[in-house]
PDB file of C-alpha atoms and ligand atoms in Angstrom:
ATOM      1  CA  MET A   1      82.596 148.191 147.964  1.00 93.00           C
ATOM      2  CA  ARG A   2      84.463 151.067 148.364  1.00 95.00           C
ATOM      3  CA  VAL A   3      88.260 151.919 145.911  1.00 97.00           C
ATOM      4  CA  LEU A   4      90.344 154.209 146.312  1.00 98.00           C
ATOM      5  CA  LEU A   5      92.011 154.528 143.017  1.00 98.00           C
ATOM      6  CA  VAL A   6      95.755 156.457 142.896  1.00 98.00           C
ATOM      7  CA  GLU A   7      96.714 156.218 139.008  1.00 97.00           C
ATOM      8  CA  ASP A   8      98.244 159.372 137.518  1.00 96.00           C
ATOM      9  CA  ASP A   9      97.975 157.777 133.855  1.00 96.00           C
ATOM     10  CA  ASP A  10      94.427 160.063 132.680  1.00 97.00           C
ATOM     11  CA  THR A  11      93.912 157.176 130.585  1.00 97.00           C
ATOM     12  CA  LEU A  12      93.605 154.182 132.446  1.00 97.00           C
ATOM     13  CA  ARG A  13      92.652 156.451 135.380  1.00 98.00           C
ATOM     14  CA  GLU A  14      89.358 156.794 133.199  1.00 98.00           C
ATOM     15  CA  SER A  15      88.522 153.299 131.651  1.00 98.00           C
ATOM     16  CA  ALA A  16      89.746 151.534 135.224  1.00 98.00           C
ATOM     17  CA  ALA A  17      87.430 153.711 137.440  1.00 98.00           C
ATOM     18  CA  ALA A  18      84.801 153.011 134.649  1.00 97.00           C
ATOM     19  CA  TYR A  19      85.151 148.834 134.701  1.00 97.00           C
ATOM     20  CA  LEU A  20      85.465 149.685 138.197  1.00 97.00           C
ATOM     21  CA  ARG A  21      81.915 151.154 139.177  1.00 96.00           C
ATOM     22  CA  ALA A  22      80.436 148.814 136.189  1.00 94.00           C
ATOM     23  CA  SER A  23      81.253 145.514 138.405  1.00 93.00           C
ATOM     24  CA  GLY A  24      79.398 147.897 141.244  1.00 92.00           C
ATOM     25  CA  PHE A  25      82.200 149.940 142.629  1.00 96.00           C
ATOM     26  CA  ALA A  26      81.937 153.069 144.485  1.00 96.00           C
ATOM     27  CA  VAL A  27      85.880 154.531 143.355  1.00 97.00           C
ATOM     28  CA  ASP A  28      87.004 157.490 144.187  1.00 97.00           C
ATOM     29  CA  PRO A  29      90.175 158.595 141.307  1.00 98.00           C
ATOM     30  CA  ALA A  30      93.309 160.405 142.054  1.00 98.00           C
ATOM     31  CA  ALA A  31      95.601 161.554 139.706  1.00 97.00           C
ATOM     32  CA  SER A  32      98.560 162.396 142.334  1.00 97.00           C
ATOM     33  CA  GLY A  33      99.747 160.652 146.150  1.00 96.00           C
ATOM     34  CA  LYS A  34      98.708 164.202 146.787  1.00 97.00           C
ATOM     35  CA  MET A  35      94.735 163.721 146.592  1.00 97.00           C
ATOM     36  CA  ALA A  36      95.063 160.207 147.600  1.00 97.00           C
ATOM     37  CA  ARG A  37      95.888 160.807 151.217  1.00 96.00           C
ATOM     38  CA  GLU A  38      93.519 163.834 151.576  1.00 95.00           C
ATOM     39  CA  LEU A  39      90.830 161.586 150.281  1.00 95.00           C
ATOM     40  CA  ALA A  40      92.110 158.533 152.678  1.00 94.00           C
ATOM     41  CA  ALA A  41      91.954 161.167 155.270  1.00 91.00           C
ATOM     42  CA  VAL A  42      88.409 161.525 155.348  1.00 89.00           C
ATOM     43  CA  SER A  43      86.495 158.870 153.986  1.00 90.00           C
ATOM     44  CA  PRO A  44      86.875 154.611 155.048  1.00 90.00           C
ATOM     45  CA  TYR A  45      87.833 152.737 151.786  1.00 95.00           C
ATOM     46  CA  ASP A  46      87.264 149.021 151.245  1.00 94.00           C
ATOM     47  CA  ALA A  47      90.545 148.507 148.942  1.00 96.00           C
ATOM     48  CA  VAL A  48      93.130 150.372 147.439  1.00 97.00           C
ATOM     49  CA  ILE A  49      94.573 150.435 144.032  1.00 97.00           C
ATOM     50  CA  LEU A  50      97.792 151.953 144.674  1.00 97.00           C
ATOM     51  CA  ASP A  51     100.322 153.066 141.207  1.00 95.00           C
ATOM     52  CA  VAL A  52     103.439 153.008 142.955  1.00 92.00           C
ATOM     53  CA  GLY A  53     105.114 155.810 139.907  1.00 91.00           C
ATOM     54  CA  LEU A  54     103.624 158.850 141.173  1.00 94.00           C
ATOM     55  CA  PRO A  55     105.581 162.131 140.284  1.00 94.00           C
ATOM     56  CA  ASP A  56     104.526 163.883 143.350  1.00 96.00           C
ATOM     57  CA  ASP A  57     104.522 161.135 145.893  1.00 94.00           C
ATOM     58  CA  ASP A  58     107.005 157.986 146.635  1.00 90.00           C
ATOM     59  CA  GLY A  59     104.254 154.944 146.142  1.00 90.00           C
ATOM     60  CA  PHE A  60     105.715 152.918 149.065  1.00 90.00           C
ATOM     61  CA  ALA A  61     105.140 155.838 151.742  1.00 91.00           C
ATOM     62  CA  LEU A  62     101.949 155.698 150.491  1.00 93.00           C
ATOM     63  CA  CYS A  63     101.078 152.442 150.888  1.00 93.00           C
ATOM     64  CA  THR A  64     102.183 152.537 154.782  1.00 90.00           C
ATOM     65  CA  ALA A  65     100.858 155.654 155.215  1.00 92.00           C
ATOM     66  CA  LEU A  66      96.972 154.232 154.447  1.00 91.00           C
ATOM     67  CA  ARG A  67      98.083 150.407 155.637  1.00 87.00           C
ATOM     68  CA  ARG A  68      97.831 152.471 159.215  1.00 86.00           C
ATOM     69  CA  ARG A  69      94.235 153.218 158.612  1.00 84.00           C
ATOM     70  CA  SER A  70      92.005 152.114 161.198  1.00 78.00           C
ATOM     71  CA  PRO A  71      89.802 149.940 159.814  1.00 81.00           C
ATOM     72  CA  ALA A  72      92.862 149.422 157.256  1.00 86.00           C
ATOM     73  CA  PRO A  73      92.177 148.482 153.420  1.00 93.00           C
ATOM     74  CA  ARG A  74      93.445 146.029 151.139  1.00 93.00           C
ATOM     75  CA  VAL A  75      95.753 147.634 148.896  1.00 94.00           C
ATOM     76  CA  LEU A  76      96.544 146.214 145.711  1.00 96.00           C
ATOM     77  CA  MET A  77      99.634 147.525 144.153  1.00 94.00           C
ATOM     78  CA  ALA A  78     100.238 148.275 140.471  1.00 93.00           C
ATOM     79  CA  THR A  79     104.170 147.685 139.270  1.00 88.00           C
ATOM     80  CA  ALA A  80     105.892 147.998 136.471  1.00 81.00           C
ATOM     81  CA  ARG A  81     106.841 144.913 134.382  1.00 70.00           C
ATOM     82  CA  ASP A  82     110.321 144.196 134.796  1.00 73.00           C
ATOM     83  CA  ALA A  83     110.476 145.530 138.330  1.00 78.00           C
ATOM     84  CA  VAL A  84     110.670 142.602 140.666  1.00 81.00           C
ATOM     85  CA  GLU A  85     112.492 144.829 143.117  1.00 85.00           C
ATOM     86  CA  ASP A  86     109.015 146.886 143.809  1.00 83.00           C
ATOM     87  CA  ARG A  87     106.221 143.858 143.613  1.00 82.00           C
ATOM     88  CA  ILE A  88     108.772 142.802 147.022  1.00 84.00           C
ATOM     89  CA  ALA A  89     109.250 146.024 148.777  1.00 83.00           C
ATOM     90  CA  GLY A  90     105.398 146.598 147.974  1.00 81.00           C
ATOM     91  CA  LEU A  91     104.084 143.189 149.880  1.00 83.00           C
ATOM     92  CA  ASP A  92     107.375 144.138 152.306  1.00 82.00           C
ATOM     93  CA  LEU A  93     105.207 146.936 153.425  1.00 81.00           C
ATOM     94  CA  GLY A  94     101.626 145.766 153.708  1.00 81.00           C
ATOM     95  CA  ALA A  95     100.533 145.247 150.654  1.00 88.00           C
ATOM     96  CA  ASP A  96      98.066 142.245 150.226  1.00 90.00           C
ATOM     97  CA  ASP A  97      98.887 141.520 146.625  1.00 91.00           C
ATOM     98  CA  TYR A  98     100.292 143.205 143.202  1.00 90.00           C
ATOM     99  CA  LEU A  99      99.205 143.214 139.723  1.00 92.00           C
ATOM    100  CA  VAL A 100     101.875 143.935 136.813  1.00 92.00           C
ATOM    101  CA  LYS A 101     100.633 147.266 134.409  1.00 92.00           C
ATOM    102  CA  PRO A 102      99.969 146.688 131.980  1.00 92.00           C
ATOM    103  CA  TYR A 103      97.166 144.466 133.484  1.00 94.00           C
ATOM    104  CA  ALA A 104      93.226 143.144 131.843  1.00 96.00           C
ATOM    105  CA  LEU A 105      90.516 145.298 133.597  1.00 97.00           C
ATOM    106  CA  GLY A 106      89.155 142.086 133.674  1.00 96.00           C
ATOM    107  CA  GLU A 107      91.811 140.504 135.825  1.00 96.00           C
ATOM    108  CA  LEU A 108      91.724 144.361 138.280  1.00 97.00           C
ATOM    109  CA  VAL A 109      88.401 143.813 138.837  1.00 96.00           C
ATOM    110  CA  ALA A 110      88.615 139.384 140.001  1.00 94.00           C
ATOM    111  CA  ARG A 111      91.862 141.047 142.174  1.00 94.00           C
ATOM    112  CA  VAL A 112      89.583 143.215 144.341  1.00 95.00           C
ATOM    113  CA  ARG A 113      86.463 140.922 144.637  1.00 92.00           C
ATOM    114  CA  ALA A 114      90.243 138.047 145.679  1.00 90.00           C
ATOM    115  CA  LEU A 115      91.123 140.477 148.683  1.00 90.00           C
ATOM    116  CA  LEU A 116      88.067 141.283 149.594  1.00 87.00           C
ATOM    117  CA  ARG A 117      87.269 137.407 150.295  1.00 82.00           C
ATOM    118  CA  ARG A 118      90.786 137.886 152.402  1.00 70.00           C
ATOM    119  CA  PRO A 119      89.509 136.401 156.299  1.00 65.00           C
ATOM    120  CA  ASP A 120      89.557 140.695 158.198  1.00 58.00           C
ATOM    121  CA  HIS A 121      86.355 140.730 155.413  1.00 51.00           C
ATOM    122  CA  ALA A 122      84.892 137.187 156.955  1.00 49.00           C
ATOM    123  CA  ALA A 123      83.348 136.749 153.763  1.00 51.00           C
ATOM    124  CA  PRO A 124      83.091 133.866 151.355  1.00 60.00           C
ATOM    125  CA  ALA A 125      83.134 133.754 147.921  1.00 73.00           C
ATOM    126  CA  VAL A 126      78.963 134.413 147.598  1.00 85.00           C
ATOM    127  CA  LEU A 127      76.895 135.966 150.671  1.00 88.00           C
ATOM    128  CA  GLU A 128      74.195 134.177 152.572  1.00 91.00           C
ATOM    129  CA  VAL A 129      72.685 135.477 154.996  1.00 93.00           C
ATOM    130  CA  ASP A 130      69.404 133.844 156.291  1.00 92.00           C
ATOM    131  CA  GLY A 131      68.521 132.563 152.161  1.00 92.00           C
ATOM    132  CA  LEU A 132      69.690 135.326 150.905  1.00 95.00           C
ATOM    133  CA  LEU A 133      71.839 134.796 148.634  1.00 95.00           C
ATOM    134  CA  LEU A 134      74.627 137.622 146.812  1.00 94.00           C
ATOM    135  CA  ASP A 135      77.470 136.474 144.265  1.00 89.00           C
ATOM    136  CA  PRO A 136      79.783 139.725 143.508  1.00 85.00           C
ATOM    137  CA  ALA A 137      81.425 137.920 141.232  1.00 80.00           C
ATOM    138  CA  THR A 138      78.730 137.703 138.640  1.00 83.00           C
ATOM    139  CA  ARG A 139      76.380 140.152 141.160  1.00 86.00           C
ATOM    140  CA  GLU A 140      73.231 137.919 140.889  1.00 88.00           C
ATOM    141  CA  ALA A 141      70.959 137.246 144.012  1.00 95.00           C
ATOM    142  CA  ARG A 142      68.890 135.045 145.009  1.00 95.00           C
ATOM    143  CA  ARG A 143      66.378 133.683 147.787  1.00 95.00           C
ATOM    144  CA  GLY A 144      65.335 130.292 147.958  1.00 88.00           C
ATOM    145  CA  THR A 145      65.110 129.727 143.943  1.00 89.00           C
ATOM    146  CA  ARG A 146      63.909 133.303 143.017  1.00 93.00           C
ATOM    147  CA  VAL A 147      66.710 135.202 141.157  1.00 94.00           C
ATOM    148  CA  ILE A 148      66.589 138.737 142.388  1.00 95.00           C
ATOM    149  CA  THR A 149      67.676 141.194 139.358  1.00 93.00           C
ATOM    150  CA  LEU A 150      69.479 144.054 140.493  1.00 94.00           C
ATOM    151  CA  THR A 151      70.648 147.087 139.025  1.00 93.00           C
ATOM    152  CA  THR A 152      74.742 148.632 139.923  1.00 92.00           C
ATOM    153  CA  LYS A 153      73.795 150.407 142.893  1.00 93.00           C
ATOM    154  CA  GLU A 154      71.255 148.115 144.636  1.00 95.00           C
ATOM    155  CA  PHE A 155      74.209 145.057 144.163  1.00 94.00           C
ATOM    156  CA  ALA A 156      75.823 148.047 146.303  1.00 94.00           C
ATOM    157  CA  VAL A 157      73.938 148.465 149.048  1.00 96.00           C
ATOM    158  CA  LEU A 158      72.861 145.028 149.729  1.00 96.00           C
ATOM    159  CA  GLU A 159      76.675 143.799 149.019  1.00 94.00           C
ATOM    160  CA  VAL A 160      77.672 145.641 152.528  1.00 94.00           C
ATOM    161  CA  LEU A 161      74.356 145.029 154.234  1.00 95.00           C
ATOM    162  CA  MET A 162      75.411 141.756 153.526  1.00 93.00           C
ATOM    163  CA  ARG A 163      78.969 141.383 154.862  1.00 89.00           C
ATOM    164  CA  ALA A 164      77.497 142.722 158.147  1.00 90.00           C
ATOM    165  CA  PRO A 165      74.559 140.282 158.643  1.00 91.00           C
ATOM    166  CA  GLY A 166      72.029 141.633 161.679  1.00 92.00           C
ATOM    167  CA  ARG A 167      74.165 143.876 162.473  1.00 93.00           C
ATOM    168  CA  VAL A 168      72.668 147.894 162.708  1.00 95.00           C
ATOM    169  CA  LEU A 169      74.368 150.125 159.527  1.00 96.00           C
ATOM    170  CA  THR A 170      73.562 153.989 159.767  1.00 94.00           C
ATOM    171  CA  ARG A 171      72.269 155.690 156.418  1.00 93.00           C
ATOM    172  CA  GLU A 172      76.656 156.859 156.847  1.00 92.00           C
ATOM    173  CA  PHE A 173      77.963 154.057 156.976  1.00 93.00           C
ATOM    174  CA  ILE A 174      75.713 152.594 154.027  1.00 95.00           C
ATOM    175  CA  GLY A 175      76.673 155.802 152.536  1.00 94.00           C
ATOM    176  CA  GLU A 176      80.632 155.784 152.743  1.00 92.00           C
ATOM    177  CA  HIS A 177      80.890 151.857 151.106  1.00 94.00           C
ATOM    178  CA  ALA A 178      78.628 151.964 148.445  1.00 95.00           C
ATOM    179  CA  TRP A 179      78.433 155.439 147.356  1.00 94.00           C
ATOM    180  CA  ASP A 180      81.758 157.435 146.102  1.00 92.00           C
ATOM    181  CA  ASP A 181      83.020 161.018 146.963  1.00 87.00           C
ATOM    182  CA  ASN A 182      80.328 162.236 145.174  1.00 86.00           C
ATOM    183  CA  PHE A 183      77.736 160.982 148.047  1.00 87.00           C
ATOM    184  CA  ASP A 184      75.045 163.712 149.956  1.00 87.00           C
ATOM    185  CA  PRO A 185      74.651 162.734 153.271  1.00 82.00           C
ATOM    186  CA  GLY A 186      71.698 165.207 153.244  1.00 85.00           C
ATOM    187  CA  SER A 187      69.645 163.563 150.181  1.00 89.00           C
ATOM    188  CA  ASN A 188      67.882 161.257 151.009  1.00 92.00           C
ATOM    189  CA  ILE A 189      68.663 158.412 147.742  1.00 93.00           C
ATOM    190  CA  ILE A 190      69.691 155.476 151.030  1.00 94.00           C
ATOM    191  CA  ASP A 191      66.399 155.234 152.494  1.00 95.00           C
ATOM    192  CA  VAL A 192      64.647 155.542 148.260  1.00 95.00           C
ATOM    193  CA  TYR A 193      67.707 152.847 147.766  1.00 96.00           C
ATOM    194  CA  ILE A 194      66.345 150.363 150.921  1.00 97.00           C
ATOM    195  CA  ALA A 195      62.808 150.438 149.258  1.00 96.00           C
ATOM    196  CA  ARG A 196      63.950 149.596 145.838  1.00 97.00           C
ATOM    197  CA  LEU A 197      65.862 146.604 147.721  1.00 97.00           C
ATOM    198  CA  ARG A 198      63.032 145.355 150.364  1.00 96.00           C
ATOM    199  CA  ARG A 199      60.736 145.126 147.752  1.00 96.00           C
ATOM    200  CA  LYS A 200      62.869 143.019 145.542  1.00 96.00           C
ATOM    201  CA  ILE A 201      64.509 141.469 148.678  1.00 96.00           C
ATOM    202  CA  ASP A 202      61.151 140.377 150.677  1.00 96.00           C
ATOM    203  CA  ALA A 203      58.000 138.790 149.015  1.00 92.00           C
ATOM    204  CA  PRO A 204      54.969 139.519 150.203  1.00 92.00           C
ATOM    205  CA  GLU A 205      54.273 135.710 151.897  1.00 92.00           C
ATOM    206  CA  GLU A 206      57.893 135.594 153.271  1.00 92.00           C
ATOM    207  CA  THR A 207      59.411 136.582 155.893  1.00 92.00           C
ATOM    208  CA  PRO A 208      61.162 140.207 156.329  1.00 94.00           C
ATOM    209  CA  LEU A 209      64.822 140.170 155.868  1.00 96.00           C
ATOM    210  CA  LEU A 210      65.849 143.791 155.496  1.00 96.00           C
ATOM    211  CA  ALA A 211      64.582 145.780 158.866  1.00 95.00           C
ATOM    212  CA  THR A 212      63.791 149.494 159.206  1.00 95.00           C
ATOM    213  CA  VAL A 213      65.375 150.458 162.781  1.00 94.00           C
ATOM    214  CA  ARG A 214      63.882 153.362 164.146  1.00 93.00           C
ATOM    215  CA  GLY A 215      66.754 156.065 164.616  1.00 91.00           C
ATOM    216  CA  ALA A 216      69.140 154.002 163.522  1.00 94.00           C
ATOM    217  CA  GLY A 217      69.478 152.973 160.369  1.00 95.00           C
ATOM    218  CA  TYR A 218      69.054 149.441 158.796  1.00 97.00           C
ATOM    219  CA  ARG A 219      70.088 145.647 159.034  1.00 96.00           C
ATOM    220  CA  LEU A 220      69.806 142.978 157.230  1.00 96.00           C
ATOM    221  CA  GLY A 221      69.047 139.360 158.386  1.00 93.00           C
ATOM    222  CA  ARG A 222      68.031 138.515 162.563  1.00 86.00           C
ATOM    223  CA  ALA A 223      69.719 140.536 165.030  1.00 79.00           C
ATOM    224  CA  GLY A 224      72.870 139.427 166.941  1.00 65.00           C
ATOM    225  CA  ARG A 225      72.928 137.008 164.379  1.00 61.00           C
ATOM    226  CA  ARG A 226      76.954 135.660 163.912  1.00 54.00           C
ATOM    227  CA  ALA A 227      78.245 136.543 160.504  1.00 48.00           C
TER     228      ALA A 227
HETATM  229 CA1   CA B   1     102.599 155.688 137.374  1.00 56.77          CA
END
């Protein structure tokens, strides 16, 4: 899932981005409100981590602008310890949750995961598609009793597919949600990851779960199945 990380503190932004990436998220860091607005104008984000105190922008106005996008990303606001009014204002403006600074990076990741589990994302803690299970918290996948070990990027691609079971996802959609701003739409990287995933998910004796839909994209699970 793809996250926009808005934070003007260089050290915190870099460490949080590294931690989120190691946890399987695609992350676009933004050091300013201006950069956040530019990125949000061109990329669909599943979640935004928003530092309220930005030197060049009003964090609350930025939250409102981000929430107006369609589909609206989940917003996790980071506020100062004693700023109770900030937290209330943020929640009133549509932020989904807040985190008090300084926060532990493990808690940041857990909060983002929790946001992505809420009803609009229609996903339980452990994702399941036709007997294939994926736990985003541990990044462990299994099919039946078979444990499937995934790299961070394979996990990211599989999570995007598993959140839209039975739907044909275009390469562009997968790229937008599993890669950050460095994604090159002209490359064949998605096909490479799909091929790797298919080898891991679909053993020769099993019913294939990961289908290629010619000229359209990829589908995980039976067509027309309800999420
Ligand atoms: Ca700040």
